[in-house]
PDB file of N, CA and C in Angstrom:
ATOM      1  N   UNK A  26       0.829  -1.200   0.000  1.00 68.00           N
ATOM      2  CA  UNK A  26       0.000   0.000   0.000  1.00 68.00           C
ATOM      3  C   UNK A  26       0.869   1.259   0.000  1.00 68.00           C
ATOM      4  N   UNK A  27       2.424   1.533   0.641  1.00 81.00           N
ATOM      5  CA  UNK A  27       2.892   2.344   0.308  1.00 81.00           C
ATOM      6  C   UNK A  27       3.754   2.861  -0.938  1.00 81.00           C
ATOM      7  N   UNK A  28       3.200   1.972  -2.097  1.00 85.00           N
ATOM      8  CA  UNK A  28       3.811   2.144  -3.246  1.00 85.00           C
ATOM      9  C   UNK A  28       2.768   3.172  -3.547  1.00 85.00           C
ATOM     10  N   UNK A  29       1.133   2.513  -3.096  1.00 84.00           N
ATOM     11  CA  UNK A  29       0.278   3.489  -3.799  1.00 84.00           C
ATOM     12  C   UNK A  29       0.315   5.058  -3.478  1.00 84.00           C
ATOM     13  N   UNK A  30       0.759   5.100  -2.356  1.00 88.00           N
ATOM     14  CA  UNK A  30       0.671   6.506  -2.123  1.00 88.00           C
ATOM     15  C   UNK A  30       2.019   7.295  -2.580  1.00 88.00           C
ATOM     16  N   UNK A  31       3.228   6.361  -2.730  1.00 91.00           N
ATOM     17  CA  UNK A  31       4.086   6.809  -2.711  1.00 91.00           C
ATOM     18  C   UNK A  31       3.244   7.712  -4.658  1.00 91.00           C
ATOM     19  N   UNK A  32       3.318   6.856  -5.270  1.00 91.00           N
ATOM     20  CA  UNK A  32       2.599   7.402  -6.973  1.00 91.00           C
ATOM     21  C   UNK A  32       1.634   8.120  -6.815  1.00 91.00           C
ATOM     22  N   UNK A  33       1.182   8.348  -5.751  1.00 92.00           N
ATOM     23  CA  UNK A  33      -0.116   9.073  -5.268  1.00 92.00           C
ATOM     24  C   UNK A  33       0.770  10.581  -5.164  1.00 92.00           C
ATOM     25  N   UNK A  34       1.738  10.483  -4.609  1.00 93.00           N
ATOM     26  CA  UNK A  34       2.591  11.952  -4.248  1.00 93.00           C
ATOM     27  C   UNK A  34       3.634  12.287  -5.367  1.00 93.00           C
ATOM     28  N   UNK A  35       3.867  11.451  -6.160  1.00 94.00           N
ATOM     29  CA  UNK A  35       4.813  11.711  -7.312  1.00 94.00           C
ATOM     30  C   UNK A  35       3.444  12.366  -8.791  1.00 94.00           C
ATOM     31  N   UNK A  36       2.245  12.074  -8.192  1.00 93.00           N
ATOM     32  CA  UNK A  36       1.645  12.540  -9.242  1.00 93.00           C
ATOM     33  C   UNK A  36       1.384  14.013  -8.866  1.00 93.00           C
ATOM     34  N   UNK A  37       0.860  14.324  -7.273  1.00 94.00           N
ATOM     35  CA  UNK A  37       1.117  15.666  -6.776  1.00 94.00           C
ATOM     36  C   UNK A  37       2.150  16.486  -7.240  1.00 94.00           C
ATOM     37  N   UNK A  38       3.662  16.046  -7.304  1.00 95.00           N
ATOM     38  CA  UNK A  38       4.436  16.823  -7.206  1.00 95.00           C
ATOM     39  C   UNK A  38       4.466  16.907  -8.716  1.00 95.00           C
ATOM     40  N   UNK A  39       3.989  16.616  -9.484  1.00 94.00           N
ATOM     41  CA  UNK A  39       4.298  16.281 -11.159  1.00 94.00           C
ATOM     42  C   UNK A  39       3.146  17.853 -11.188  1.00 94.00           C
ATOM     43  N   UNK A  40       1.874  17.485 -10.842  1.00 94.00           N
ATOM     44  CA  UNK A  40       1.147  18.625 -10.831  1.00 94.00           C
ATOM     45  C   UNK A  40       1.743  20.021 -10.326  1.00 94.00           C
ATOM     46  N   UNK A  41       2.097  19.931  -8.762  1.00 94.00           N
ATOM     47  CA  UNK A  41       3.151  21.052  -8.313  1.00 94.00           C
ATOM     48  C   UNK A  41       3.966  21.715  -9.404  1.00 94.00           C
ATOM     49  N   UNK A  42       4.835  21.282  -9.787  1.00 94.00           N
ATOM     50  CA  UNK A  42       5.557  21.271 -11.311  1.00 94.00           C
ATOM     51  C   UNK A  42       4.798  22.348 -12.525  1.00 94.00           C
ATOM     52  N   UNK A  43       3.353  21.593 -12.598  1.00 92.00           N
ATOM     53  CA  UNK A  43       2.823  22.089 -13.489  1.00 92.00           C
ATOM     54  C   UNK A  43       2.491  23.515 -13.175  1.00 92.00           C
ATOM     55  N   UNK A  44       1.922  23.545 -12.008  1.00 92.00           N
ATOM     56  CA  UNK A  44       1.335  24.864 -11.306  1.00 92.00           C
ATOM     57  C   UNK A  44       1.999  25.876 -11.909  1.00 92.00           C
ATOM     58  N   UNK A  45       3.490  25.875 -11.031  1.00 93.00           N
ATOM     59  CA  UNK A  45       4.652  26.501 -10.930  1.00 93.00           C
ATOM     60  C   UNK A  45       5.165  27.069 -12.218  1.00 93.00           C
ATOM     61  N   UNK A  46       4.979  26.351 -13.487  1.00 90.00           N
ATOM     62  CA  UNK A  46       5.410  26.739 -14.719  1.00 90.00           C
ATOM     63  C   UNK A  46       4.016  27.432 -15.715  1.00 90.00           C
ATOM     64  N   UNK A  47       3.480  27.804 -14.593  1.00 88.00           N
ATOM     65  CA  UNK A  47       2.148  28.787 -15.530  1.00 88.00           C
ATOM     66  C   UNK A  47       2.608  29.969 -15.531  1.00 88.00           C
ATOM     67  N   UNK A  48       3.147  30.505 -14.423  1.00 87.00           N
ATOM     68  CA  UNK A  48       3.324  31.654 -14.363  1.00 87.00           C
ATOM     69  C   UNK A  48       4.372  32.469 -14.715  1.00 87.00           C
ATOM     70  N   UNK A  49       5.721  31.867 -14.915  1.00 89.00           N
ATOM     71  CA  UNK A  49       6.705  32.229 -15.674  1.00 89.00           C
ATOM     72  C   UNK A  49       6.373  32.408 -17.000  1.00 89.00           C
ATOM     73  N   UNK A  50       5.940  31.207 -17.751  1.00 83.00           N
ATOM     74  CA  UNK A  50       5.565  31.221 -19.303  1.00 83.00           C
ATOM     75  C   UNK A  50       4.292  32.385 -19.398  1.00 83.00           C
ATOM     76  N   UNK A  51       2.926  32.776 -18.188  1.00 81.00           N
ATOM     77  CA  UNK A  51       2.391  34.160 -18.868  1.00 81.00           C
ATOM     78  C   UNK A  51       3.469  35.385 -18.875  1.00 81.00           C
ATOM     79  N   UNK A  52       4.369  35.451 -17.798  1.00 84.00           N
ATOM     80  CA  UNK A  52       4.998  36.452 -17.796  1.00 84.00           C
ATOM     81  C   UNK A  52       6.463  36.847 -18.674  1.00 84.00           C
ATOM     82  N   UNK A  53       6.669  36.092 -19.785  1.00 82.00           N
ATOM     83  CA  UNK A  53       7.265  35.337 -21.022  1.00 82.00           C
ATOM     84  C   UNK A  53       6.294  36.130 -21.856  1.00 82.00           C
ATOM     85  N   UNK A  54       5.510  35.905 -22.015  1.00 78.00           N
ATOM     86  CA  UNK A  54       4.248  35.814 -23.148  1.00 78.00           C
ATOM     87  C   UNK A  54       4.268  37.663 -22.773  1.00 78.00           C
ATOM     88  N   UNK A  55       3.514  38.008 -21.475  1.00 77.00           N
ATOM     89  CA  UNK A  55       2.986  39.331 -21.544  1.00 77.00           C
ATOM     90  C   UNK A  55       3.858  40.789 -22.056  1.00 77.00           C
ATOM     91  N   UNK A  56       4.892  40.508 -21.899  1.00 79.00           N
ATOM     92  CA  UNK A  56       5.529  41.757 -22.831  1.00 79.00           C
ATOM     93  C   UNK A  56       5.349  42.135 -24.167  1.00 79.00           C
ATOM     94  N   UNK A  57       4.605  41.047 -25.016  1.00 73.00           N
ATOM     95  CA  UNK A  57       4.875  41.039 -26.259  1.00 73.00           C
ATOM     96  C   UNK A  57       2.658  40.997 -26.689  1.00 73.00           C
ATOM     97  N   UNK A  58       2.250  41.954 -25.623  1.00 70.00           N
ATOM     98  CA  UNK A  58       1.290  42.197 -24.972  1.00 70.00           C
ATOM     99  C   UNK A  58      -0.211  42.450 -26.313  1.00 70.00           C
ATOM    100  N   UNK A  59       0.098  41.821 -27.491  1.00 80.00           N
ATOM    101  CA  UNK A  59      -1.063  42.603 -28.288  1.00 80.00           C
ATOM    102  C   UNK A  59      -2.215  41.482 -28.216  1.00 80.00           C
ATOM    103  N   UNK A  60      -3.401  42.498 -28.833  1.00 81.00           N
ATOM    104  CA  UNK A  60      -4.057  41.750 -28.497  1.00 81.00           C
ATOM    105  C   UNK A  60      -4.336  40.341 -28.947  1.00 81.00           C
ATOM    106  N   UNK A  61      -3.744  39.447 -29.561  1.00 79.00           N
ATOM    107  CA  UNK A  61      -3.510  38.019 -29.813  1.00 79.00           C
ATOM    108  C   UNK A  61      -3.156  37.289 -28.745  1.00 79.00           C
ATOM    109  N   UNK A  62      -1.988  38.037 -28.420  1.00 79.00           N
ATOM    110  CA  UNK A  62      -1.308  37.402 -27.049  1.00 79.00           C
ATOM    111  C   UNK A  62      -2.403  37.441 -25.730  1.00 79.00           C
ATOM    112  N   UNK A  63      -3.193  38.786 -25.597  1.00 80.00           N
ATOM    113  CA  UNK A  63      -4.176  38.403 -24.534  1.00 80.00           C
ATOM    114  C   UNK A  63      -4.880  37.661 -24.875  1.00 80.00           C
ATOM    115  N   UNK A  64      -5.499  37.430 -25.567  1.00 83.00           N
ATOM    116  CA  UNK A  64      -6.887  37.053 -26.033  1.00 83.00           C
ATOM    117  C   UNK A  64      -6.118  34.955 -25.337  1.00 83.00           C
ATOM    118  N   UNK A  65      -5.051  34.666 -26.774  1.00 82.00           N
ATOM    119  CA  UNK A  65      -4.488  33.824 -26.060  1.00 82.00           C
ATOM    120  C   UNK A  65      -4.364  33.251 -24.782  1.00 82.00           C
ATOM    121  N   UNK A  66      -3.534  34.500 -23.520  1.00 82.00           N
ATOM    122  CA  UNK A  66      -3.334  34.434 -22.653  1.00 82.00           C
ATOM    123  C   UNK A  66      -4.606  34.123 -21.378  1.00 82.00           C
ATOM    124  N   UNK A  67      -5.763  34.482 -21.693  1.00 84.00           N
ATOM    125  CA  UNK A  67      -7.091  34.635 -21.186  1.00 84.00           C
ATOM    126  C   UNK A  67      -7.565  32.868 -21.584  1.00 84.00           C
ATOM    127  N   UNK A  68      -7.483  32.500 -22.898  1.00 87.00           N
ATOM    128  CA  UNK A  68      -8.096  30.983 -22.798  1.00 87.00           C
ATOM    129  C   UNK A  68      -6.905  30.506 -22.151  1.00 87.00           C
ATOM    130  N   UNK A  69      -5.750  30.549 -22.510  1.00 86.00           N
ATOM    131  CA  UNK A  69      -4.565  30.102 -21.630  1.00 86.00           C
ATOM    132  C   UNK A  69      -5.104  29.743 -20.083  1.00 86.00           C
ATOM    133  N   UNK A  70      -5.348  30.503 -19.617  1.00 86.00           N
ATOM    134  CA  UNK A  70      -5.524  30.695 -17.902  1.00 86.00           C
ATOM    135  C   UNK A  70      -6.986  29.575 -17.966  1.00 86.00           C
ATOM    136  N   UNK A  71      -7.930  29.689 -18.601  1.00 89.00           N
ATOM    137  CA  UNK A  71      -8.867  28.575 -18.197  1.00 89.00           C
ATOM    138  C   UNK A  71      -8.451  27.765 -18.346  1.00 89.00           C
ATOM    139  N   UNK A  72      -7.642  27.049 -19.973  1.00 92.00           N
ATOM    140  CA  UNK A  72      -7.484  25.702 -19.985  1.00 92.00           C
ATOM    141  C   UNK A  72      -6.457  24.740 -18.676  1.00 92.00           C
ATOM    142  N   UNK A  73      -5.494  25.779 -18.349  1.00 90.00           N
ATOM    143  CA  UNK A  73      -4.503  25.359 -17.415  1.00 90.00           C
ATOM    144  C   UNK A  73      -5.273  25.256 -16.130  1.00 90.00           C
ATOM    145  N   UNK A  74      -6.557  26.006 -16.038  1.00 92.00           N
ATOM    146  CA  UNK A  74      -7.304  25.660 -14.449  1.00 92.00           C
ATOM    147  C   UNK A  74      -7.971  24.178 -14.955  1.00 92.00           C
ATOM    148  N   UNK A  75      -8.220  23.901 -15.973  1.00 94.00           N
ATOM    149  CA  UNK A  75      -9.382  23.076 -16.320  1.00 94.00           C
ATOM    150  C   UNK A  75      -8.576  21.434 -16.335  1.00 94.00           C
ATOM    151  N   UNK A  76      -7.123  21.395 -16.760  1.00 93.00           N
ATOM    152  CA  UNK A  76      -6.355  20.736 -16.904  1.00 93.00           C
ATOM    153  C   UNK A  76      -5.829  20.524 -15.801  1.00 93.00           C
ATOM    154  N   UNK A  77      -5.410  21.003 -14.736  1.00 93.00           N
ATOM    155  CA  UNK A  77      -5.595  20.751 -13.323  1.00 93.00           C
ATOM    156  C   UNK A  77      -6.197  20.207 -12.645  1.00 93.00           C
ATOM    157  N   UNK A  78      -7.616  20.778 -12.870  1.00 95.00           N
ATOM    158  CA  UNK A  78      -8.627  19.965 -11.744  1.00 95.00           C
ATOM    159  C   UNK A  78      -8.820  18.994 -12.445  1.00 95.00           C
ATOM    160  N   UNK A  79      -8.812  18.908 -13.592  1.00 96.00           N
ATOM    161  CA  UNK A  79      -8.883  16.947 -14.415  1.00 96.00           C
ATOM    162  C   UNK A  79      -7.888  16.387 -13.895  1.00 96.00           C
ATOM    163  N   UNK A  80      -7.114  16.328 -14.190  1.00 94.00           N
ATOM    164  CA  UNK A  80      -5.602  15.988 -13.563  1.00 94.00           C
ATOM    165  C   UNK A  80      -5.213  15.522 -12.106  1.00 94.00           C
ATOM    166  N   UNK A  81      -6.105  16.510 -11.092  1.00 95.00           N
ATOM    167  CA  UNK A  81      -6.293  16.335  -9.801  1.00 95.00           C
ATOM    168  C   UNK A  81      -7.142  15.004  -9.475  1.00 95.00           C
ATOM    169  N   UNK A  82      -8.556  14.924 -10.023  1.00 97.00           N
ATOM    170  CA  UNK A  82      -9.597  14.463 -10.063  1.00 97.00           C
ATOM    171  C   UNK A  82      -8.920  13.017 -10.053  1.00 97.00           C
ATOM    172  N   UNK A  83      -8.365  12.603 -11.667  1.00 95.00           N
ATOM    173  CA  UNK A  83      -7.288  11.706 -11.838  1.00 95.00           C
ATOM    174  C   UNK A  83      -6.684  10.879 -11.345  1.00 95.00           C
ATOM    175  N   UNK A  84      -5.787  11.600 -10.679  1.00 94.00           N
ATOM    176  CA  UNK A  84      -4.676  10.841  -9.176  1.00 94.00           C
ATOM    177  C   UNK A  84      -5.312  10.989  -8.696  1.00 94.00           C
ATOM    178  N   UNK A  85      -6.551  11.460  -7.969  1.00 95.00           N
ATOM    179  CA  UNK A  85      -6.756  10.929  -6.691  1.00 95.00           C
ATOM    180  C   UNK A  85      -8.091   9.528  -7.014  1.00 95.00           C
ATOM    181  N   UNK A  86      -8.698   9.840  -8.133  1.00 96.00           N
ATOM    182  CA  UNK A  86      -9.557   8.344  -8.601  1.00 96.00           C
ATOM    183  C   UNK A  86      -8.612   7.369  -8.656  1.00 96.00           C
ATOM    184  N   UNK A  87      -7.131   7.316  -9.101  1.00 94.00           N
ATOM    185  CA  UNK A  87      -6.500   6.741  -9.601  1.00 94.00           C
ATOM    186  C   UNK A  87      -5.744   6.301  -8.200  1.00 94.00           C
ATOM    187  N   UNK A  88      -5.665   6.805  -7.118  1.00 94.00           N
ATOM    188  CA  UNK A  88      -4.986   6.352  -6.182  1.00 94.00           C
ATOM    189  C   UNK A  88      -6.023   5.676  -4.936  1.00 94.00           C
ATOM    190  N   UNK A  89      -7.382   6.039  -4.991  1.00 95.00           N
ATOM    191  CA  UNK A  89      -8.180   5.273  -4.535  1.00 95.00           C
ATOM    192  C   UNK A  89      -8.630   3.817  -5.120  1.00 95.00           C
ATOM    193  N   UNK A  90      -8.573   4.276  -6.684  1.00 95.00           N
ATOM    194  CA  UNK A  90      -8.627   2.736  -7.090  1.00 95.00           C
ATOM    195  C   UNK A  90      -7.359   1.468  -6.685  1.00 95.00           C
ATOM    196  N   UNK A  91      -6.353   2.132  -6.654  1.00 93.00           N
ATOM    197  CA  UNK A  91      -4.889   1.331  -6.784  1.00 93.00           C
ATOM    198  C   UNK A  91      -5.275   0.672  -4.775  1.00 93.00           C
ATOM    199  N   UNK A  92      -5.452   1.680  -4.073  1.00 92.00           N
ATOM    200  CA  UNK A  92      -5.847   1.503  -2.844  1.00 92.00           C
ATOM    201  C   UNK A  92      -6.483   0.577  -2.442  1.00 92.00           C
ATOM    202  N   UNK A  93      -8.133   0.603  -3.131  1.00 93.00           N
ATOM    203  CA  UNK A  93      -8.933  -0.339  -2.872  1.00 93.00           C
ATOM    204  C   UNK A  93      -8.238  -1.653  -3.265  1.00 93.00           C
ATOM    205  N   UNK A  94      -7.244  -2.420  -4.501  1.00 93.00           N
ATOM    206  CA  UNK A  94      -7.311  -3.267  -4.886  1.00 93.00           C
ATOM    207  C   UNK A  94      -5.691  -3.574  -4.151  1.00 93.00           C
ATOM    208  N   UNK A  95      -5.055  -2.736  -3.457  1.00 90.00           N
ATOM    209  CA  UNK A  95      -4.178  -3.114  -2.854  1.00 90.00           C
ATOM    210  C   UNK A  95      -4.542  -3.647  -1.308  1.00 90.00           C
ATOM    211  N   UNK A  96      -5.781  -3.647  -0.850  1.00 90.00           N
ATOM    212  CA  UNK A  96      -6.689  -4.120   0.430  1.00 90.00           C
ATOM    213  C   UNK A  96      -7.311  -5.283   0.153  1.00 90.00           C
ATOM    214  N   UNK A  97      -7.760  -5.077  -1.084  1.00 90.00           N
ATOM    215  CA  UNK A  97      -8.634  -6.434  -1.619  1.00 90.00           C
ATOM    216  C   UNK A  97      -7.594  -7.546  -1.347  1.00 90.00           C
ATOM    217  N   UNK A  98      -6.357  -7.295  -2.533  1.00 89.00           N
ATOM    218  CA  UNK A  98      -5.358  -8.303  -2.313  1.00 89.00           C
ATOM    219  C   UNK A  98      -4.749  -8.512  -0.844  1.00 89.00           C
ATOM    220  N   UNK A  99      -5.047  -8.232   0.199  1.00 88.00           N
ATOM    221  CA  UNK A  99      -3.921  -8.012   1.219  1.00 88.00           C
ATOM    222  C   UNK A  99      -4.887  -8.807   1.612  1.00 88.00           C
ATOM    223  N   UNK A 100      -6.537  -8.790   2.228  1.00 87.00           N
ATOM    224  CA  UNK A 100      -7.273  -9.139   2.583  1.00 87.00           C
ATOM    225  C   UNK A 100      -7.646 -10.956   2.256  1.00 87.00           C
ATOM    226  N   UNK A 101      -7.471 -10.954   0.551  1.00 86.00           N
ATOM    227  CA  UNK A 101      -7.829 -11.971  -0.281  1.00 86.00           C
ATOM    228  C   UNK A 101      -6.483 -13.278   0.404  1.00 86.00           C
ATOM    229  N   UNK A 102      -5.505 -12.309   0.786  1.00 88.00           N
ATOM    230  CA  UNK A 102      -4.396 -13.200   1.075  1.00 88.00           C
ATOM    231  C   UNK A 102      -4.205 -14.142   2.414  1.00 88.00           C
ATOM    232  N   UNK A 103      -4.975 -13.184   3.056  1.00 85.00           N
ATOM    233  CA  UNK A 103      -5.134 -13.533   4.663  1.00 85.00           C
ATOM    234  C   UNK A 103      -6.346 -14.552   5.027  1.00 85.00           C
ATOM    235  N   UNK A 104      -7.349 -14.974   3.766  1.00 71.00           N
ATOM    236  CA  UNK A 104      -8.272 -15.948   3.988  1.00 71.00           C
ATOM    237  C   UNK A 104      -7.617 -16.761   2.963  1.00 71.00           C
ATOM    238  N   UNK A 105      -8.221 -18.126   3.459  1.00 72.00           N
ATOM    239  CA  UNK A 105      -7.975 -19.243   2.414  1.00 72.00           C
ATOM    240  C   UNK A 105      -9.317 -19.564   2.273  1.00 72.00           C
ATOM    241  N   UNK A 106      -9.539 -19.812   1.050  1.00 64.00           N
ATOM    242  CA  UNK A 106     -11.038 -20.404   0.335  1.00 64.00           C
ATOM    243  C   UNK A 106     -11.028 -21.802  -0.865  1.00 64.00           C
TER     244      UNK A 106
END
């Protein structure tokens, strides 16, 4: 079970990562400020919220599933049938 969480926190920090590199790349982008670049910069900012909380949603479905079936097996092991 601590593998699962361990991938459970490597997917956090993968996200962390992601966070972190939004805001350098708008502030990259905004000098060169016309309106393409905002207009850009404006869907920019939703898709990167939207891609997040999918992302979030994700690992943590993805680490409850790994969870549940790492109990099942632990459980499945400890009865004989």
């Amino acid at each position: 079970m601590r593998a699962t969480l361990d991938e459970f926190c490597s997917e956090l920090r993968n996200l962390e990562d992601f966070v972190n590199s939004i805001k350098p790349i708008n502030k990259l982008l905004e000098p060169q400020a016309d309106s393409v670049i905002k207009q850009y910069l404006r869907g920019r900012r939703r898709l990167d919220y939207v891609a997040f909380i999918v992302s979030l949603y994700a690992a943590f479905e993805s680490f409850i599933e790994n969870l549940v079936w790492a109990y099942i097996k632990l459980e499945s092991s400890r009865v004989a049938y």
